[in-house]
mmCIF file of C-alpha atoms in Angstrom:
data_model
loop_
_atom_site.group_PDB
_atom_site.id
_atom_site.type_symbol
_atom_site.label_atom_id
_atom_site.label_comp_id
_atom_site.label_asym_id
_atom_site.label_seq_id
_atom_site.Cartn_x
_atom_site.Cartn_y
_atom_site.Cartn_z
ATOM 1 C CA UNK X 1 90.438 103.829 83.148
ATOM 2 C CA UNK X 2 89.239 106.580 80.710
ATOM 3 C CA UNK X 3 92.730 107.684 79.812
ATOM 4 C CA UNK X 4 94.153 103.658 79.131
ATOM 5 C CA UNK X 5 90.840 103.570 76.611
ATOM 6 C CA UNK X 6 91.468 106.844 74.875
ATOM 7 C CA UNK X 7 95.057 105.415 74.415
ATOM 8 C CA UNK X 8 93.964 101.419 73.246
ATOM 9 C CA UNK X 9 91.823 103.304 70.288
ATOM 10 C CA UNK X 10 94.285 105.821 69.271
ATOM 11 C CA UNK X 11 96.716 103.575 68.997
ATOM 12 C CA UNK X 12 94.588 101.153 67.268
ATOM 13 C CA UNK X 13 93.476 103.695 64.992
ATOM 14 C CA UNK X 14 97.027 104.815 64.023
ATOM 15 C CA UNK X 15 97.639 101.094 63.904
ATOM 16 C CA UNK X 16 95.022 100.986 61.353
ATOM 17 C CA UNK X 17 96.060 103.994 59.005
ATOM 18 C CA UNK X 18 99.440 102.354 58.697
ATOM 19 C CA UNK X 19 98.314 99.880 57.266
ATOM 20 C CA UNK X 20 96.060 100.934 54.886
ATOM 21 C CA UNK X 21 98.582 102.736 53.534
ATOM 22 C CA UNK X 22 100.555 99.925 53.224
ATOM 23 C CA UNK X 23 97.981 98.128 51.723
ATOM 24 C CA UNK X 24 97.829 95.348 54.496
ATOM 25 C CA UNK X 25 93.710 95.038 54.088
ATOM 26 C CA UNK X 26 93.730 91.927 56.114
ATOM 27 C CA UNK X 27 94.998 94.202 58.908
ATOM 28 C CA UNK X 28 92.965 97.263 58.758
ATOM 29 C CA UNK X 29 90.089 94.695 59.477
ATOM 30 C CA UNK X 30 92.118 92.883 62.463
ATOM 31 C CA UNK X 31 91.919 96.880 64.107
ATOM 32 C CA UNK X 32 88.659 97.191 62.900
ATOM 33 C CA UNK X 33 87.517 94.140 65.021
ATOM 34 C CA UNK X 34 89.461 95.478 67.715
ATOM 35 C CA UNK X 35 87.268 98.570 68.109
ATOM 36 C CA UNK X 36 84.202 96.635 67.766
ATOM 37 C CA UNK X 37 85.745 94.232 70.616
ATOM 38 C CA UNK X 38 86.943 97.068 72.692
ATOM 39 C CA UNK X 39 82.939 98.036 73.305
ATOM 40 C CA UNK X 40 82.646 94.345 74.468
ATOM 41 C CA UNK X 41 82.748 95.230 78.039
ATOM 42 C CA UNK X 42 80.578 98.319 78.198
ATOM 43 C CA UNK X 43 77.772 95.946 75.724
ATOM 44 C CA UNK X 44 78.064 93.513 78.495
ATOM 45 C CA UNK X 45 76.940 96.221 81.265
ATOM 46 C CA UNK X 46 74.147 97.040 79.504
ATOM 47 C CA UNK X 47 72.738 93.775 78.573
ATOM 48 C CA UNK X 48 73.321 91.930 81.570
ATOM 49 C CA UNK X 49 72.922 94.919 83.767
ATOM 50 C CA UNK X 50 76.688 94.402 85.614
ATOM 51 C CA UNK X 51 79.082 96.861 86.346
ATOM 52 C CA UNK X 52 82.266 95.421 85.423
ATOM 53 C CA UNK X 53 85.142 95.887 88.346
ATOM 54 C CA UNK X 54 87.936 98.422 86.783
ATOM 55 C CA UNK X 55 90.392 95.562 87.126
ATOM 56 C CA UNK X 56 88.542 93.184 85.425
ATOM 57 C CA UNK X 57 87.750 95.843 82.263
ATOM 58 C CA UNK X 58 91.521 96.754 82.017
ATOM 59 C CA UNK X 59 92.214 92.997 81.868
ATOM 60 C CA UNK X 60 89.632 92.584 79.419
ATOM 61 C CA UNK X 61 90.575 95.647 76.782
ATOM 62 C CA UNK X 62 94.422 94.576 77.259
ATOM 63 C CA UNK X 63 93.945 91.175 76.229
ATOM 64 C CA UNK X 64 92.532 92.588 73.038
ATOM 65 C CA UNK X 65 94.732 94.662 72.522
ATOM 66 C CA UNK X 66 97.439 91.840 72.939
ATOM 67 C CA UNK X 67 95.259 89.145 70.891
ATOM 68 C CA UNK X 68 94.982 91.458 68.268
ATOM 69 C CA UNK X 69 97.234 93.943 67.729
ATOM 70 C CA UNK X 70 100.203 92.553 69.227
ATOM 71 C CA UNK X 71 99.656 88.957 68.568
ATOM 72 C CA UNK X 72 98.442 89.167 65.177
ATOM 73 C CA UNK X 73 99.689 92.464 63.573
ATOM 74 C CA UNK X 74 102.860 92.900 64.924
ATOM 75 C CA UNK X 75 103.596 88.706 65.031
ATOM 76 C CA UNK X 76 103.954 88.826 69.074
ATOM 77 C CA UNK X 77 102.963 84.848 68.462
ATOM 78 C CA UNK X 78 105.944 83.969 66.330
ATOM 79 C CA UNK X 79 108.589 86.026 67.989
ATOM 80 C CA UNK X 80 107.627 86.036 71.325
ATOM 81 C CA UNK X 81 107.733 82.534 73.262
ATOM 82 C CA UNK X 82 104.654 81.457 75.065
ATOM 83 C CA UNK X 83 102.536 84.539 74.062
ATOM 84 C CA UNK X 84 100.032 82.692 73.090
ATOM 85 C CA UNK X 85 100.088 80.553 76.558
ATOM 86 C CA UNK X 86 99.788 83.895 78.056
ATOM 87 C CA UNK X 87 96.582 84.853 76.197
ATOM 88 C CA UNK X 88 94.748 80.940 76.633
ATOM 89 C CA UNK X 89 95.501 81.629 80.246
ATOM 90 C CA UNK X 90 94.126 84.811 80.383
ATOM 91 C CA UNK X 91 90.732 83.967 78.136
ATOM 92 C CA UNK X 92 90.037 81.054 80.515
ATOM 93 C CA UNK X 93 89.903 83.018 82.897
ATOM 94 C CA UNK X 94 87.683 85.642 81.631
ATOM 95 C CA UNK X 95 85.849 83.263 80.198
ATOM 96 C CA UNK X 96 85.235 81.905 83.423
ATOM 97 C CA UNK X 97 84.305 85.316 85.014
ATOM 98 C CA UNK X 98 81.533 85.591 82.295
ATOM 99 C CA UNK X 99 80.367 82.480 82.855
ATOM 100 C CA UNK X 100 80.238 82.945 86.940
ATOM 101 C CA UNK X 101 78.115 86.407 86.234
ATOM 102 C CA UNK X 102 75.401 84.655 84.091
ATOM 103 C CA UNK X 103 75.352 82.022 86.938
ATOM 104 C CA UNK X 104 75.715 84.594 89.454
ATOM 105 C CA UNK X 105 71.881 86.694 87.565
ATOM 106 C CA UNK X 106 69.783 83.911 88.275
ATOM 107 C CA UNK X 107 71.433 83.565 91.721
ATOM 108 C CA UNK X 108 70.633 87.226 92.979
ATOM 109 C CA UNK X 109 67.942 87.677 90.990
ATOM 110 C CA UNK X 110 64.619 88.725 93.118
ATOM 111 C CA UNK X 111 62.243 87.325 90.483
ATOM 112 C CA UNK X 112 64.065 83.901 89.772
ATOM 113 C CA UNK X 113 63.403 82.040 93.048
ATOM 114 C CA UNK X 114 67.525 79.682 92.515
ATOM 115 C CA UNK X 115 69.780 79.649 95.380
ATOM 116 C CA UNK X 116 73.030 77.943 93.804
ATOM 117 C CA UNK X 117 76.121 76.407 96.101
ATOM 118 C CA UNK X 118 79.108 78.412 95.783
ATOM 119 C CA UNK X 119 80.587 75.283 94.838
ATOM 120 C CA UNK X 120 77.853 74.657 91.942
ATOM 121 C CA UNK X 121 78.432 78.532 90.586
ATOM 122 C CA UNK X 122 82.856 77.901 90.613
ATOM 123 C CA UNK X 123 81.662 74.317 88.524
ATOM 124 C CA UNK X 124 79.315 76.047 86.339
ATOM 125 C CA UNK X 125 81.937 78.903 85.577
ATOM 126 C CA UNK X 126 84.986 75.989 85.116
ATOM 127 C CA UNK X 127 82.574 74.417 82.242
ATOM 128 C CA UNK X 128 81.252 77.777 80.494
ATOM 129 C CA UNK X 129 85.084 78.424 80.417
ATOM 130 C CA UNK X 130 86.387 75.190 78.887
ATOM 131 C CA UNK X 131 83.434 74.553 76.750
ATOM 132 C CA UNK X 132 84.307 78.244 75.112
ATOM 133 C CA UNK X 133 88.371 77.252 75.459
ATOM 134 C CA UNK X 134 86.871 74.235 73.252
ATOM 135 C CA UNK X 135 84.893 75.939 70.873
ATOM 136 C CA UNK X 136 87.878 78.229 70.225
ATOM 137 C CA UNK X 137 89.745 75.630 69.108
ATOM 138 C CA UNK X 138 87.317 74.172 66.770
ATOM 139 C CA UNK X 139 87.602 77.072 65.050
ATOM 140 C CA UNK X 140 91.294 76.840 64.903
ATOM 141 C CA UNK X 141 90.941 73.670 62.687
ATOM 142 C CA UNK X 142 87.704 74.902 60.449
ATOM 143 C CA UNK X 143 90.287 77.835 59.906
ATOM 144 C CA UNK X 144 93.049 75.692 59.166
ATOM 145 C CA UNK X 145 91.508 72.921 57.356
ATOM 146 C CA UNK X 146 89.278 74.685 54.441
ATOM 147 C CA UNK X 147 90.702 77.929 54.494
ATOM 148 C CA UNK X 148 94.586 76.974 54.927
ATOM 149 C CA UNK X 149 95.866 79.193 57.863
ATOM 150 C CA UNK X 150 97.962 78.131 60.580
ATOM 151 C CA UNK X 151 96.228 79.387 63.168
ATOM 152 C CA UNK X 152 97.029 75.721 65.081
ATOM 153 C CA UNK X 153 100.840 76.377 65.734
ATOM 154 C CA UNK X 154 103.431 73.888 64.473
ATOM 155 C CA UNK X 155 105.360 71.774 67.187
ATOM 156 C CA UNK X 156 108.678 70.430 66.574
ATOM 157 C CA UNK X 157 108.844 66.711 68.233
ATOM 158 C CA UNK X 158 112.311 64.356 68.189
ATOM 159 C CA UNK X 159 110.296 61.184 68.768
ATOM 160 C CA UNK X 160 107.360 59.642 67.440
ATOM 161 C CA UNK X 161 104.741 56.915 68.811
ATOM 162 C CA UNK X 162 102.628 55.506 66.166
ATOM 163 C CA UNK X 163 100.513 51.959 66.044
ATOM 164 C CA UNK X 164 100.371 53.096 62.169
ATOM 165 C CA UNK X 165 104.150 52.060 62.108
ATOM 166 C CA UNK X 166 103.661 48.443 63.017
ATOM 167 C CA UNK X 167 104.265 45.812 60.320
ATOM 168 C CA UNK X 168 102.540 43.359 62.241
ATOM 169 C CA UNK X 169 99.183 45.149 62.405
ATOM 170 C CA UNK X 170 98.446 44.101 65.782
ATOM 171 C CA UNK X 171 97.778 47.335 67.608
ATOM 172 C CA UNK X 172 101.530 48.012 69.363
ATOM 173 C CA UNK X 173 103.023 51.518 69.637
ATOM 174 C CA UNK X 174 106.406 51.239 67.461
ATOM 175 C CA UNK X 175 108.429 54.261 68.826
ATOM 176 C CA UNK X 176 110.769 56.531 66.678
ATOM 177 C CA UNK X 177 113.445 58.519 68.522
ATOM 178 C CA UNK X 178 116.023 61.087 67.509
ATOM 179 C CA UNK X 179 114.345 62.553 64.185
ATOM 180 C CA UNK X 180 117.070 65.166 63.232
ATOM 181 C CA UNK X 181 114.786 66.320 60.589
ATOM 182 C CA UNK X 182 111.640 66.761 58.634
ATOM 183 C CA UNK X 183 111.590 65.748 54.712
ATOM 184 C CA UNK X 184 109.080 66.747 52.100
ATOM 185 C CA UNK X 185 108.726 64.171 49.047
ATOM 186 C CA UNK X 186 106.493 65.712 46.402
ATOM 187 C CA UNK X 187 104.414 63.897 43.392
ATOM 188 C CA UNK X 188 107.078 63.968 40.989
ATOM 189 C CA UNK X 189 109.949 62.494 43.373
ATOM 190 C CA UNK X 190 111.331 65.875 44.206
ATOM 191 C CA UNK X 191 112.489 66.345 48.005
ATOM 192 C CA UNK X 192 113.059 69.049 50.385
ATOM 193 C CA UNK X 193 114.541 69.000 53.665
ATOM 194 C CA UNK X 194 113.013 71.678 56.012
ATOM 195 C CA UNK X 195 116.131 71.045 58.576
ATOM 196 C CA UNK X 196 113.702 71.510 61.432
ATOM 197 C CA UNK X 197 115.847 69.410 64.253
ATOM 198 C CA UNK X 198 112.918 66.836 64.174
ATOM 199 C CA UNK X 199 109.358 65.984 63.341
ATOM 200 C CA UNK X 200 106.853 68.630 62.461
ATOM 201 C CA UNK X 201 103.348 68.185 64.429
ATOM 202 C CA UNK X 202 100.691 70.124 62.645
ATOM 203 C CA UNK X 203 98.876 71.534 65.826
ATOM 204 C CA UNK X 204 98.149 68.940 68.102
ATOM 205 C CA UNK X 205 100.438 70.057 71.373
ATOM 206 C CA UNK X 206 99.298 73.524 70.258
ATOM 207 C CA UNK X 207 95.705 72.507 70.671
ATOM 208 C CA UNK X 208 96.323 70.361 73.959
ATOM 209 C CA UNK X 209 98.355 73.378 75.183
ATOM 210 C CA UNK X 210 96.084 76.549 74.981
ATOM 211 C CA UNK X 211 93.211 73.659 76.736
ATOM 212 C CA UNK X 212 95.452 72.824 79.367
ATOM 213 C CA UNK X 213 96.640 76.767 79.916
ATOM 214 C CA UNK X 214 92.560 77.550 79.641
ATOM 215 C CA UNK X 215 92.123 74.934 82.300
ATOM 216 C CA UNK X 216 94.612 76.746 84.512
ATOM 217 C CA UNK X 217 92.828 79.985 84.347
ATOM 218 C CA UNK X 218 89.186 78.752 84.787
ATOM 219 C CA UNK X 219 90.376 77.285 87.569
ATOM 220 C CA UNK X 220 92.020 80.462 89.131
ATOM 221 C CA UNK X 221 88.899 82.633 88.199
ATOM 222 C CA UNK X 222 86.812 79.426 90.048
ATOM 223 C CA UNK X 223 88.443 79.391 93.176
ATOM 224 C CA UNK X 224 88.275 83.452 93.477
ATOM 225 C CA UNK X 225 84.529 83.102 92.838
ATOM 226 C CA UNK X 226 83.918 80.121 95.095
ATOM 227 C CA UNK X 227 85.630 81.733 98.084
ATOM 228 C CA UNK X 228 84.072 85.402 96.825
ATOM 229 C CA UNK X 229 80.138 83.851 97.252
ATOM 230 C CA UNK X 230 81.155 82.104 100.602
ATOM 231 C CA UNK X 231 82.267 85.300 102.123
ATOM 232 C CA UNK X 232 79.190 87.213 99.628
ATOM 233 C CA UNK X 233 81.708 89.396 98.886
ATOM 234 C CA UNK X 234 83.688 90.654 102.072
ATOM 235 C CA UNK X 235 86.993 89.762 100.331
ATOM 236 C CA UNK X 236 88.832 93.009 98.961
ATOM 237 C CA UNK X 237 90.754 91.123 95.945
ATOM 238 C CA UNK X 238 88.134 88.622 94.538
ATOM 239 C CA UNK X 239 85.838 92.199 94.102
ATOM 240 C CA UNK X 240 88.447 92.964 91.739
ATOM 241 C CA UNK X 241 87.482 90.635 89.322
ATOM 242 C CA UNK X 242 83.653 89.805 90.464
ATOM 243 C CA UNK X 243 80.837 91.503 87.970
ATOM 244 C CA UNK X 244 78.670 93.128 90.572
ATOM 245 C CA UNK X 245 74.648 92.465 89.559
ATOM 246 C CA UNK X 246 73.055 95.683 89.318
ATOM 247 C CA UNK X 247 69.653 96.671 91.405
ATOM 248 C CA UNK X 248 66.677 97.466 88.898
ATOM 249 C CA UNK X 249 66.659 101.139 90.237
ATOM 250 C CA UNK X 250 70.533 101.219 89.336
ATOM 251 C CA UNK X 251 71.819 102.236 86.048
ATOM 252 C CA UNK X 252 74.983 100.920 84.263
ATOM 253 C CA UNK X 253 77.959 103.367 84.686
ATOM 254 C CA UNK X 254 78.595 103.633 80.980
ATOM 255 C CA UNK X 255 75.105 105.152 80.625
ATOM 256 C CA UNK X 256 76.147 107.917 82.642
ATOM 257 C CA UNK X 257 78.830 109.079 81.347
#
């Protein structure tokens, strides 16, 4: 565990020195937010007093790492297919172990007299999931719409269903099939043809995409911790990825180090 964080920084570091010296400024803040985000997990032992299972902090720095360095830096989202489904998949479902460790305190907790359902913790853990997979995307748009990135991915689409199209104003889906292309007309009559095979979608399957892929993982992480309170944690793999609640007279590992 030591070893793959010693090698995440350095790398991140020499990561960053390139591109300073390349003058890529945007980028030399992308690593610096990865070494802020890479003391995420051990800020999270200390505040919530957890000790996060070695899988589950592995998980956590790689998907960093992958979000981004990888992703963003060296373009992993443009030339590698689905990369980003990857990462949505894997964020719902940490987002959904976070979400089943705050439920999870006030469960265990000896001062806060709740005893929650292992079915009400998994629900509660689903939603904190989603609602961050939905928050995510927000910002996605704000990005996007005042500050003109394309963090929304284009989608390339060959039909088109739009009540916008009907003459007849009357509220019927007029359906377009087999666009070949996408055309730009500008102001002063000017066009360009972008030969894209078909219609460009500015985001929307993207966004409906990383939400469904988020859904998928929430759910995974839900089912582990549903099953992982029924047993109260006899099962080998679900302690893999289950934040164990530290006892007032126990201190976080990353304090003793």
């Amino acid at each position: 565990m030591t070893a793959l964080y010693i090698f995440l920084r350095l790398s991140v570091i020499g990561v960053l020195i390139a591109q300073f010296l390349n003058g890529n400024y945007e980028n030399v803040f992308l690593c610096v937010l990865t070494l802020v985000l890479f003391t995420l997990p051990a800020l999270l032992e200390r505040q919530l007093r957890i000790d996060l299972p070695d899988t589950l902090e592995v998980i956590i720095l790689l998907f960093i790492y992958a979000a981004e360095i990888l992703g963003e830096i060296r373009a992993y989202y443009t030339h590698i297919t689905h990369w980003d489904t990857m990462l949505h998949t894997i964020n719902g479902f940490l987002c959904a172990a976070i979400g089943f460790c705050l439920v999870d305190l006030l469960n265990r907790h000896e001062r806060i007299s709740v005893k929650l359902s292992p079915f009400y913790m998994a629900v509660v853990a689903f939603c904190f999931s989603m609602t961050v997979g939905v928050l995510w995307e927000f910002f996605e748009w704000s990005m996007d719409m005042f500050l003109g990135y394309d963090m929304q991915k284009d989608h390339i689409q060959t039909y088109l269903a739009s009540v916008s199209l009907d003459p007849t104003n009357s509220n019927h889906v007029v359906m377009v099939k087999n666009i070949a292309d996408t055309i730009l007309v500008f102001k002063d009559g000017t066009q360009q043809s972008l030969g894209l095979g078909g219609y460009l979608d500015p985001g929307l399957y993207d966004t409906m995409k990383d939400l469904f892929v988020n859904f998928i993982g929430a759910v995974v992480f839900s089912v582990i911790g549903f099953f992982f309170v029924k047993s109260r944690g006899k099962g080998r793999f679900a302690k893999r990825f289950i934040p164990r609640v530290l006892m007032d007279n126990e201190v976080p590992p990353t304090e003793t180090e």
